[in-house]
Amino acid sequence: MHGKSPLVSLMLSVRALQKSYRSGPDRVSVLRGVDLDVAPGESVALTGESGSGKSTLLHLIAGLDAADAGEVRFGDTLISQLSDAGRAAFRRDHLGLVFQQFNLIPSLSVADNLAFQSRIAGRHDAAWQAELIERLGLGSLLKRYPEQLSGGQQQRVAIGRALAVKPLLLLADEPTGNLDEATADEVMSLSRDLVSRTGCGFLMVTHSARLAAMLDRRVHLHAGLIA
Amino acid sequence: MKRALWILAVLLSHWRRHPMQLATLLVGLISATALWSGVQALNQQARISYDRAASALGGARTATLVGSNGESLPQQIFVELRRAGWPVSPMLEGRIQIGGRSLRLLGVEPLSLPIEASAAPAIGTSGLQGFLSPPGQTLIAPDTLAELKAAAGDTPLTNTGLTLPPLTPQNESVPGLLVVDIGVAQRLLNMPEKISQLLLGQRDLGPRAPLASIAGGETLRLVEPDAETDLERLTDSFHLNLTAFGLLSFLVGLFIVNSAIGLAFEQRRPMLRTLRACGVSALQLNSVLIVELVGLALLAGLIGLVCGYFIAATLLPDVAASLRGLYGAQIPGELTLRPQWWAAGLAISVIGALGAASASLLKAIRLPVLAAAQPYAWQQAQQTALIVQGALALIVFAGGVGCLLLGDSLVAGFAVLAAILLGAALALPAVLGLVLLLSERVARKPLAKWFWADSRMQLSGLSLALMALLLALGVNVGVGTMVQSFSKTFTGWLDGRLAAEVYLNAASDAQAVEIKAWLRDRPEVQAVLPGSRAEAQLGGWPIDLIGFADHATYREQWPLLESSPGAWDLVARGEAALISEQLALRLKLKLGDRVAVPTPQGSWPLEVVAIYADYGNPRGQLGVAIAALVAHFPGIAQTRFGLRVTPAAVPALVTALREKFALDNRSLADQAALKAESRKIFNRTFAVTNALNAFTLGIAGVALLTSLLTLSQSRLPQLAPLWAIGITRRKLAVIELMKTLSVALITALLALPLGLVVAWCLIAVVNVKAFGWRLPFQVFPEQLVQLVGIAMLASLLAALLPILNLLRMQPAQLVKVFADER
């Protein structure tokens, strides 16, 4: 069993979060006061129709974007009040991100992609990485480059990279959107398994009711509010 | 630190996967640094030589007192000044001829010579005895000793039959200069009790009486230690020209760097976003990007400096020959480079790389983490860039017109040239876009429509390389037209100036008399035209006074640009002078103006009655009657003359003269040999320009090749659909080749009018400011056709490799474009 993150006792707390975008001459409110909590070790599916603000909420939680109002808090750390550099450091050290578009670094081999975030966070754990490689079935692919992998393989590498840092929370935005059903099930199963091994929280944006049902809890977003 | 190294490793991994792109970047930086540093090495080498000449004995680094009107001074004034407490030392300067070679003679008085001016050990305390005691010494640079084919201790005769003290080689001496005791100089120059200037030392001899209170003091003028020598002033234009071409090559090199970095940034955009998403802050990312760039720039800079050294070493003989032929400047044949050169080379590489990458770095700073991957966002953004660039081009053109109307210096001339080139380069993508759009509208067949539309889409990726090609071609056309116009004008002018069939320079005045007597009995010699030359200063510039006889040869053939009525008669009477075009421009003199030339016999007033072309000569010149010249400069040699001879009899006469009077090639030349020698000097003057031109065109070719290679990697999504609907790879390859050649041809055709404007600017603006002569503007169609051919050949070669790659491409690679999972 691997040691837990020092912040593992804290939970994600989102309060009255608002975000709007300019669209031509108008402003479109995407989030209109969202409240959300994720407990340690809890897996939550974030569902909603297209344009309901799921990805925006995920990006604000990850500190990839700044909210207009409201707060995002991890324990004592108020993400919404951190500078860009502060948000980057928090993301690097405590969050794992998985996107629909895999987002691997094309010029790095699978092994280097897997170790990348944990190395720049200064938290590389060779034993943990070896376990991840084994459980993700990437042992024979380590020297390959992303372009030489199938979509399912690339997404497994992306999950491995996100978990290698032993994050407080794993954030996934439609991680199986580009995969067929069988591969998507395999990736989901691996994700849940590894999340439970690390004890981190898991927040996943998905359109699929079937995949949402595989997680502990489901939160539905409608017109910028939690339904 | 470790974190930064990891990020750096990730960034560098891109180059490992894209070695061709790295090679492009390095080639751009290396060529930019090499050409710039090469030119700077040449300039530095020349300046070291000028500085050495100025710092040595008789140079311009010591304050002097001279006659207020430039005339020689009585020796007594030296005694008066010393008595009044002035730390002065007398000098006498003039020219003597030894074996047909003209040398500068400097007489010094070593006992009073200021310590800071006595660079030669022979006139320091240890060697003083030998210098002062009879027979004395003639200090000479080893190079000059070798040129005279003399040995140490030899006592050569001057053209007037006087003996020099034994030659004593001194490493510290300036080439072409002989230093003797002032008494010896007065004897050799036939100027007893005369001095030409007084060196003013820094030593304090106690309180000094005011200059005006000393007898003769009112005729003196203090000349401060000169920061800039005559040589530096004369050669300034030459070095500025060289620097301008170095700068142009540097900029063309930076186009490649900019292109490589821009494309690398686009390819790395997803990577940079991922890095940001993984927690790398914008500041950290940009810092590491800069570190990466500086590292690459230092590596390329070092290689570029080594290449620059070799370029400079290759061009040095031509530069040295040009400087010697044009200005009489002696530049050693070996490069000696100072540490500053290495440091400046590395700095220029880093600054150039950062400058070329600034747009990409700014984009990286502003890179939004969340923007969706848009591989073609760059190309879409180019539409806005085209409008901005077009507006910028108009502003630059307006600036150029402003400089043309308001500026009156060489720098303003170059600013006009730079504005023309920069404005044209900036306007090129917009003009090309317009031409391609019109072609697309005219096209009827679907494939032809796609051909032009796709060319337009490719334009953004190729525009920088095409701008480099446009600049290189424009400059090639411009410089080529200028050189050709000059060459044609020069040939016609040479025919007028070298009207005599044979030119002769006797070893001494006695030999000159003997030769003239011998010639009188030769029926084939129709006329003997004596000539003489003296040096003076006018308006602060060194000038030559050319004395010539009043003869129909000159009246009929001298190429005058403008003249007053009765000009030749006034000149013959010694009251007027012909003036060279560059001196007239420099001193703003026109017909009817009067000048006062300082001579040993006092001021010589002359009216300007004609202006003549004097191409290739940076020194100002006055043409005067020989009798009047000899009267005003009694010491000058009268050993030169031209002979009018029946053309058929020239070879026999030359052979007879050579055998009878032992004259060598330097002392006796027929018209054809002199013309050939003049043309050789002319061609060498432009050898460096031509070499830099060729380099620039070569770099533009490399820029096109690298852009096409980089672009070819992102061409698959455009080509695969065509292949899928049944167009063969061979046909696709031909279409791709035709597209490259089409845009290259349009660029080359646009470069022609640009080049002609550049040529006009060089001829009518830069040449006039730099050298002081105007040329008729001429167009040479053959040369233009030839350059378009070269440009197309370069484009064909550049396009060939990507096309071959496409031909060899496996269908599996094209199929991948349609696969969901790539």
Short mmCIF file of C-alpha atoms in Angstrom, two decimals, chain A residues 59 64-65 84-85 88-89 91-93 97 99 103-108 112 116-117 119-122 145 147 149-151 154 161 180, chain B residues 2-3 6-7 9-11 13-18 267 270-271 273-284 369-370 816 821-822:
data_model
loop_
_atom_site.label_atom_id
_atom_site.label_comp_id
_atom_site.label_asym_id
_atom_site.label_seq_id
_atom_site.Cartn_x
_atom_site.Cartn_y
_atom_site.Cartn_z
CA HIS A 59 -11.27 23.56 -15.65
CA LEU A 64 -6.80 26.05 -15.64
CA ASP A 65 -9.10 29.06 -15.72
CA ASP A 84 -1.43 31.70 -12.10
CA ALA A 85 1.92 30.41 -10.84
CA ALA A 88 0.18 25.80 -11.66
CA ALA A 89 2.18 24.62 -8.64
CA ARG A 91 -1.93 21.41 -10.13
CA ARG A 92 1.56 20.01 -10.53
CA ASP A 93 1.79 18.69 -6.96
CA LEU A 97 -5.67 15.55 -15.26
CA PHE A 99 -8.51 14.75 -21.22
CA ASN A 103 -2.63 15.28 -24.45
CA LEU A 104 0.57 13.31 -24.36
CA ILE A 105 3.87 14.91 -25.26
CA PRO A 106 4.54 13.62 -28.79
CA SER A 107 8.30 13.91 -28.60
CA LEU A 108 8.63 11.86 -25.40
CA ASP A 112 9.12 9.57 -20.20
CA PHE A 116 6.95 13.51 -16.58
CA GLN A 117 4.59 15.13 -14.06
CA ARG A 119 9.47 14.30 -12.00
CA ILE A 120 8.69 17.98 -12.35
CA ALA A 121 6.73 17.77 -9.08
CA GLY A 122 9.87 16.27 -7.51
CA TYR A 145 6.11 7.28 -28.97
CA GLU A 147 1.90 8.43 -32.44
CA LEU A 149 -0.03 3.86 -29.94
CA SER A 150 -3.75 3.19 -30.35
CA GLY A 151 -6.26 5.54 -28.70
CA GLN A 154 -2.63 6.53 -25.28
CA ARG A 161 0.90 10.06 -15.94
CA ASP A 180 -14.95 2.25 -28.35
CA LYS B 2 16.05 19.92 -11.30
CA ARG B 3 12.48 20.81 -12.30
CA TRP B 6 13.22 18.27 -16.71
CA ILE B 7 11.21 20.87 -18.55
CA ALA B 9 14.68 17.96 -21.44
CA VAL B 10 11.04 17.80 -22.60
CA LEU B 11 11.48 20.86 -24.83
CA SER B 13 13.00 16.15 -27.02
CA HIS B 14 11.09 17.98 -29.76
CA TRP B 15 14.33 18.66 -31.64
CA ARG B 16 15.41 15.04 -31.22
CA ARG B 17 12.21 13.99 -32.99
CA HIS B 18 12.52 16.76 -35.60
CA GLN B 267 4.25 22.10 -33.62
CA PRO B 270 0.04 21.16 -27.79
CA MET B 271 3.15 20.17 -25.85
CA ARG B 273 -0.34 23.37 -23.28
CA THR B 274 0.19 19.94 -21.77
CA LEU B 275 3.14 21.24 -19.79
CA ARG B 276 0.99 24.09 -18.49
CA ALA B 277 -1.81 21.66 -17.66
CA CYS B 278 0.66 19.48 -15.77
CA GLY B 279 1.52 22.40 -13.52
CA VAL B 280 4.37 24.26 -15.22
CA SER B 281 3.80 27.97 -14.70
CA ALA B 282 3.89 30.40 -17.65
CA LEU B 283 6.94 32.13 -16.17
CA GLN B 284 8.83 28.90 -15.69
CA VAL B 369 -4.01 26.68 -21.53
CA LEU B 370 -7.54 25.82 -22.52
CA LYS B 816 -3.48 7.21 -41.63
CA GLU B 821 -6.88 6.65 -34.13
CA ARG B 822 -3.62 8.29 -35.06
#
